[in-house]
mmCIF file of C-alpha atoms in Angstrom:
data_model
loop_
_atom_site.group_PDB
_atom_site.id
_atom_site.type_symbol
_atom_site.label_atom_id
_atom_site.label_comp_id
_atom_site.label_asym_id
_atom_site.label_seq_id
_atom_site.Cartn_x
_atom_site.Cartn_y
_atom_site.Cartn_z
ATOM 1 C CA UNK A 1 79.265 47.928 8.840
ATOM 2 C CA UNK A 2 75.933 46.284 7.915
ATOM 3 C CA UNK A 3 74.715 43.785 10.582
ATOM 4 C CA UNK A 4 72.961 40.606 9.085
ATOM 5 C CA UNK A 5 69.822 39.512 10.680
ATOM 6 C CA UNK A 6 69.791 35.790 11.448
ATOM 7 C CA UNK A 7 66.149 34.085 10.830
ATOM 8 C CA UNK A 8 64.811 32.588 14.261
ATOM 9 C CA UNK A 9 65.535 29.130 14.610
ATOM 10 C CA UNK A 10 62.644 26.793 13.586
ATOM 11 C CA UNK A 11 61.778 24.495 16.001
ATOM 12 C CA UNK A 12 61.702 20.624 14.312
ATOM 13 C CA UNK A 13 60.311 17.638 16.328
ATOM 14 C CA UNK A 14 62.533 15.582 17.547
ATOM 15 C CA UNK A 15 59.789 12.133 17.766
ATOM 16 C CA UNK A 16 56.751 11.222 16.416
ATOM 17 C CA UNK A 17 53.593 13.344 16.356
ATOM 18 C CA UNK A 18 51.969 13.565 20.211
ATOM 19 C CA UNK A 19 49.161 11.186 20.035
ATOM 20 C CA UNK A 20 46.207 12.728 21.188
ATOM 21 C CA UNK A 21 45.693 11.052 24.122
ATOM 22 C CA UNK A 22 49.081 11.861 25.648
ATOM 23 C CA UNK A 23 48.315 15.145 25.158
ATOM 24 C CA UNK A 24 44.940 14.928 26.978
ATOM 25 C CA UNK A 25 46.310 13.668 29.580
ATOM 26 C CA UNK A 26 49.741 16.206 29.694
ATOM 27 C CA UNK A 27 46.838 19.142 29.877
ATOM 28 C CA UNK A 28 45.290 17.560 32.544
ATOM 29 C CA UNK A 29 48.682 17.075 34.833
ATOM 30 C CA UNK A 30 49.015 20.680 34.170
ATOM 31 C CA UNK A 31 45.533 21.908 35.189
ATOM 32 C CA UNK A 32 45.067 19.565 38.034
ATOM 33 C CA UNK A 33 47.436 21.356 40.456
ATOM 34 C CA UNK A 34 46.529 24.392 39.193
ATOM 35 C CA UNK A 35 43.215 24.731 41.256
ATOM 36 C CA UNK A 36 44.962 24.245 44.675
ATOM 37 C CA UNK A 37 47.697 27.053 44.269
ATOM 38 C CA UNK A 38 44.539 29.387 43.569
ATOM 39 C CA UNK A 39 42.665 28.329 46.932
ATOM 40 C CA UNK A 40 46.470 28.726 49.119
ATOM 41 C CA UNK A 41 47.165 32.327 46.837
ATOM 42 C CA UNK A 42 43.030 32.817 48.060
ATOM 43 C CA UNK A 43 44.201 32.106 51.297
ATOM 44 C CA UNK A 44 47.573 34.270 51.640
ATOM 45 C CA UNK A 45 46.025 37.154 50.338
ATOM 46 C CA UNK A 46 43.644 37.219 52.870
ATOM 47 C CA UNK A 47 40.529 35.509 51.516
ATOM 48 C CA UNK A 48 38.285 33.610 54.318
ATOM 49 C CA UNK A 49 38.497 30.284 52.829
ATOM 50 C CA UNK A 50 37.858 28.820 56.197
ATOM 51 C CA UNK A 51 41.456 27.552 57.212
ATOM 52 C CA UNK A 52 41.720 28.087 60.637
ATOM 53 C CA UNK A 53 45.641 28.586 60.763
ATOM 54 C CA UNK A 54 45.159 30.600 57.739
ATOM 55 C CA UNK A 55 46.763 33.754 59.725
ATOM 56 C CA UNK A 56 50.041 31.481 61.150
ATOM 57 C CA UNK A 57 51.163 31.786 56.709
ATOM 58 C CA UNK A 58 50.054 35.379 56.147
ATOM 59 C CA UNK A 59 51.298 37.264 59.185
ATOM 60 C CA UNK A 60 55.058 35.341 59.310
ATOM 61 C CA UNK A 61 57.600 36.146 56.447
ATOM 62 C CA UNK A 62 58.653 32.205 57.106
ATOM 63 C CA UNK A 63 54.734 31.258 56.312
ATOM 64 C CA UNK A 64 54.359 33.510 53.239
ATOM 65 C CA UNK A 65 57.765 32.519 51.597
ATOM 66 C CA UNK A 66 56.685 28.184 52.418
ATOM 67 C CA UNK A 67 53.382 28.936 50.635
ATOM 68 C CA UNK A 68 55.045 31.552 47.951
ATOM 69 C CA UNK A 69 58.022 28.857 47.504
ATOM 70 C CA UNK A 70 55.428 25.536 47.863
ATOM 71 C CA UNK A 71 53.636 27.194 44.787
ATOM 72 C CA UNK A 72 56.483 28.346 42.851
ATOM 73 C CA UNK A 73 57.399 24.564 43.001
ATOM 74 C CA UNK A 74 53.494 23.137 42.223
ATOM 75 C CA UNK A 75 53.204 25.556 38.807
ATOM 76 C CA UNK A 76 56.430 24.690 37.598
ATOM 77 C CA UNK A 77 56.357 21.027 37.967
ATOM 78 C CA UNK A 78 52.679 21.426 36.345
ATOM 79 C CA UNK A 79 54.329 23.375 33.645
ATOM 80 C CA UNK A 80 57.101 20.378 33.158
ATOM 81 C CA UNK A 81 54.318 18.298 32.641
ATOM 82 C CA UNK A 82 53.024 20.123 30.091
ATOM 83 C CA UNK A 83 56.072 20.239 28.327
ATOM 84 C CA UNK A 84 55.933 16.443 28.142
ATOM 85 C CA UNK A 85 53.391 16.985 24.848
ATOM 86 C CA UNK A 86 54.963 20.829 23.526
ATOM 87 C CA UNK A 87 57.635 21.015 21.431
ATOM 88 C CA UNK A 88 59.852 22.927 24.086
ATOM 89 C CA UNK A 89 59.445 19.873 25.953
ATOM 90 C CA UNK A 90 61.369 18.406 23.592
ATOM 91 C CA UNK A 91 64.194 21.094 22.040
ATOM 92 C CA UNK A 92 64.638 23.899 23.900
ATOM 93 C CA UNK A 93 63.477 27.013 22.967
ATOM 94 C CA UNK A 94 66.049 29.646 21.268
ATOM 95 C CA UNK A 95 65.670 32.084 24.280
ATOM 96 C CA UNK A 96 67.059 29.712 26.578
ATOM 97 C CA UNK A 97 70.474 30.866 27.909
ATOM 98 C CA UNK A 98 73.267 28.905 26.777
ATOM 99 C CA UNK A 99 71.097 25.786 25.845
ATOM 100 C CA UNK A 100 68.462 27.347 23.178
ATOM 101 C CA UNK A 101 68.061 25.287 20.255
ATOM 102 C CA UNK A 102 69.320 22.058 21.624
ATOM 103 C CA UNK A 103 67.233 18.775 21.704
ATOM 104 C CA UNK A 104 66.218 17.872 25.036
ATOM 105 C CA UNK A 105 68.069 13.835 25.832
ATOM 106 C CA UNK A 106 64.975 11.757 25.471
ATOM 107 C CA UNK A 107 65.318 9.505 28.023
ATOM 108 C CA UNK A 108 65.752 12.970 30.765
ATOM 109 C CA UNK A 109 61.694 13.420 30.780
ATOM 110 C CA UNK A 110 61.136 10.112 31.411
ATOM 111 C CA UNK A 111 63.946 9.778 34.237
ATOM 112 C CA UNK A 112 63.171 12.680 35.996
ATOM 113 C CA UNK A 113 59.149 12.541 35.216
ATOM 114 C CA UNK A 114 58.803 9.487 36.551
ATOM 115 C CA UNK A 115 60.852 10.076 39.622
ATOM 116 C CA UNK A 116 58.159 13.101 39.883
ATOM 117 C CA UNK A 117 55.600 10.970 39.504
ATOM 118 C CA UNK A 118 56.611 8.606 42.207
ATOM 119 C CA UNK A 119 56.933 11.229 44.750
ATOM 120 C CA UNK A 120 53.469 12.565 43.780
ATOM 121 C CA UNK A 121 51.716 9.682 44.487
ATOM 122 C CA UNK A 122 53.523 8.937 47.204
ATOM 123 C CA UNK A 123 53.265 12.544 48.828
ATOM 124 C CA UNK A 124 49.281 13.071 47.149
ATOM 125 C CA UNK A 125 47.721 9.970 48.576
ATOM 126 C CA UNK A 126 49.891 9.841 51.898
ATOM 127 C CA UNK A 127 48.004 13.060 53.060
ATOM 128 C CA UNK A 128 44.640 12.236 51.868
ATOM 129 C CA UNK A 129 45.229 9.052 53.619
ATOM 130 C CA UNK A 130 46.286 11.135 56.553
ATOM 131 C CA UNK A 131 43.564 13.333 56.419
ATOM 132 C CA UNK A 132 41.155 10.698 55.805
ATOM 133 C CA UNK A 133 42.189 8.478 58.992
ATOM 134 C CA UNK A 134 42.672 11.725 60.557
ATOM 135 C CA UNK A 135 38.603 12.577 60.225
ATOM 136 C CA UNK A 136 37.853 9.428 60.815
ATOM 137 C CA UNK A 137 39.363 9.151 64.412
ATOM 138 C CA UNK A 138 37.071 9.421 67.434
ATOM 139 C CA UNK A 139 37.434 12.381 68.391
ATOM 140 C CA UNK A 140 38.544 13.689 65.129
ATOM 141 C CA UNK A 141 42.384 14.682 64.432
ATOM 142 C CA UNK A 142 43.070 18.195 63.727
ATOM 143 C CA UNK A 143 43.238 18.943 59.369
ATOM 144 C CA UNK A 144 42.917 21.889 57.358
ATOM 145 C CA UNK A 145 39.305 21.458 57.134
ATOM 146 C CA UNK A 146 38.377 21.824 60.358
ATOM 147 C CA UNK A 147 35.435 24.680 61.494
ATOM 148 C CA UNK A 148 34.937 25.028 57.773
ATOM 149 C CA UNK A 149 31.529 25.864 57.100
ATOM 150 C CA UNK A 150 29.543 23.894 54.240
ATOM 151 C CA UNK A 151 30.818 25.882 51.703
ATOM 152 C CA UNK A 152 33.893 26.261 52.616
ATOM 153 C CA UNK A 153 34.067 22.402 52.568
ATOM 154 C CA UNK A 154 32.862 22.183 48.973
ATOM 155 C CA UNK A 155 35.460 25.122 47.816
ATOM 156 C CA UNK A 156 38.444 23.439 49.305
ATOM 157 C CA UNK A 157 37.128 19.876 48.064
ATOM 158 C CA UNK A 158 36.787 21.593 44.417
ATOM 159 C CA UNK A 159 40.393 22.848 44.499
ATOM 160 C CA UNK A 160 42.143 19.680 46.010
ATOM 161 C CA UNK A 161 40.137 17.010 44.368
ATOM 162 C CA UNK A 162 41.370 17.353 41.777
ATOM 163 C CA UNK A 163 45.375 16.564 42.873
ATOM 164 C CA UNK A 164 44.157 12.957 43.159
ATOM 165 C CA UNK A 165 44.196 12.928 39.613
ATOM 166 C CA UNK A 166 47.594 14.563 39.337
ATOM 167 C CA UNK A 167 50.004 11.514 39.780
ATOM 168 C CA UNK A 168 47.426 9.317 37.105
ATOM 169 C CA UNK A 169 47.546 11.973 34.517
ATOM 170 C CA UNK A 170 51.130 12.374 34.836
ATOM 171 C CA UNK A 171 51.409 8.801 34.079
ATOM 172 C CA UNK A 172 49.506 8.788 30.864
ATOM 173 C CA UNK A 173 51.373 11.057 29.386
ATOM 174 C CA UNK A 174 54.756 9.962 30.614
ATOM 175 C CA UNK A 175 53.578 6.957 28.796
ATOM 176 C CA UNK A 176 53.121 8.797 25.373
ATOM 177 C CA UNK A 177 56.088 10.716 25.627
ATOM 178 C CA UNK A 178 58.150 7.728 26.148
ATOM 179 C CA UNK A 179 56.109 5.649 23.436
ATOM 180 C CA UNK A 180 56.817 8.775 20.880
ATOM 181 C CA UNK A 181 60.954 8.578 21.744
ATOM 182 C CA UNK A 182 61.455 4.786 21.703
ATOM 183 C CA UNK A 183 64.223 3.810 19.342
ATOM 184 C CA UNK A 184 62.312 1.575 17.100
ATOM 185 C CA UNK A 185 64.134 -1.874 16.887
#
């Protein structure tokens, strides 16, 4: 009995090519997170990044599977985002079990993306809010940053900064993926 080798499917787009814009702006929702996962993986492993409840997440199986689970969650709703401009993003690729090959509904990135997006802006800016009133208070409120030296301050500011942009970036490129899948009237 000879067995006949199937070619892999090809992959087709489903919309319009991603304008380039949309898919500056899908990279960037994917990299902004990113930063912030390294600093709390820093942290669990044992790195003195200066948090001073650091040891609370690494000696507690409860605290290492929040931050293991919390970052689980953060890289693969960064990777969703990026699949907002790749063509897996929009037809699944053949590997997938049970649903390789098929086209992703257009409207489902947009539903579910945006209801992302909402809770990332409302989550992302509720705790830098928090943690800005927070430092502000006389005397100050307690927040990660406490008893961080200098450069501690600057490490942790490099790795969460950039979350504010998170939410804004998702945006844009929700944007272009919905502009690239409108029926055209």
């Amino acid at each position: 009995m000879s067995s006949i080798t199937r070619p892999p499917p090809v992959l087709t787009p489903v919309a319009a090519p991603v304008q380039p814009w949309a898919a500056a702006a899908c990279w960037a929702a994917f990299l902004c997170p990113l930063p912030s996962v390294a600093w709390r993986v820093a942290m669990l492993a044992g790195a003195d990044v200066g948090f001073g409840r650091a040891e609370l997440f690494r000696t507690s199986a409860s605290g290492i599977a929040y931050v293991v689970v919390l970052e689980l969650i953060q890289v693969g709703a960064a990777l969703a985002c990026l699949g907002l401009c790749r063509p897996w993003g929009e037809r699944l690729p053949p590997w997938v079990p049970g649903a390789g090959g098929r086209s992703v509904p257009r409207r489902l990135p947009v539903i579910v993306g945006g209801a992302g997006n909402l809770l990332l802006y409302l989550i992302i800016y509720d705790v830098a809010l928090s943690f800005t009133l927070a430092l502000l208070r006389d005397p100050p409120s307690w927040t990660p940053v406490e008893g961080m030296s200098p450069a501690q301050l600057v490490v942790f500011s490099l790795c969460y900064g950039p979350m504010l942009a998170w939410p804004v970036a998702l945006t844009v490129g929700l944007v272009g993926h919905w502009r690239r899948h409108r029926r055209r009237r």
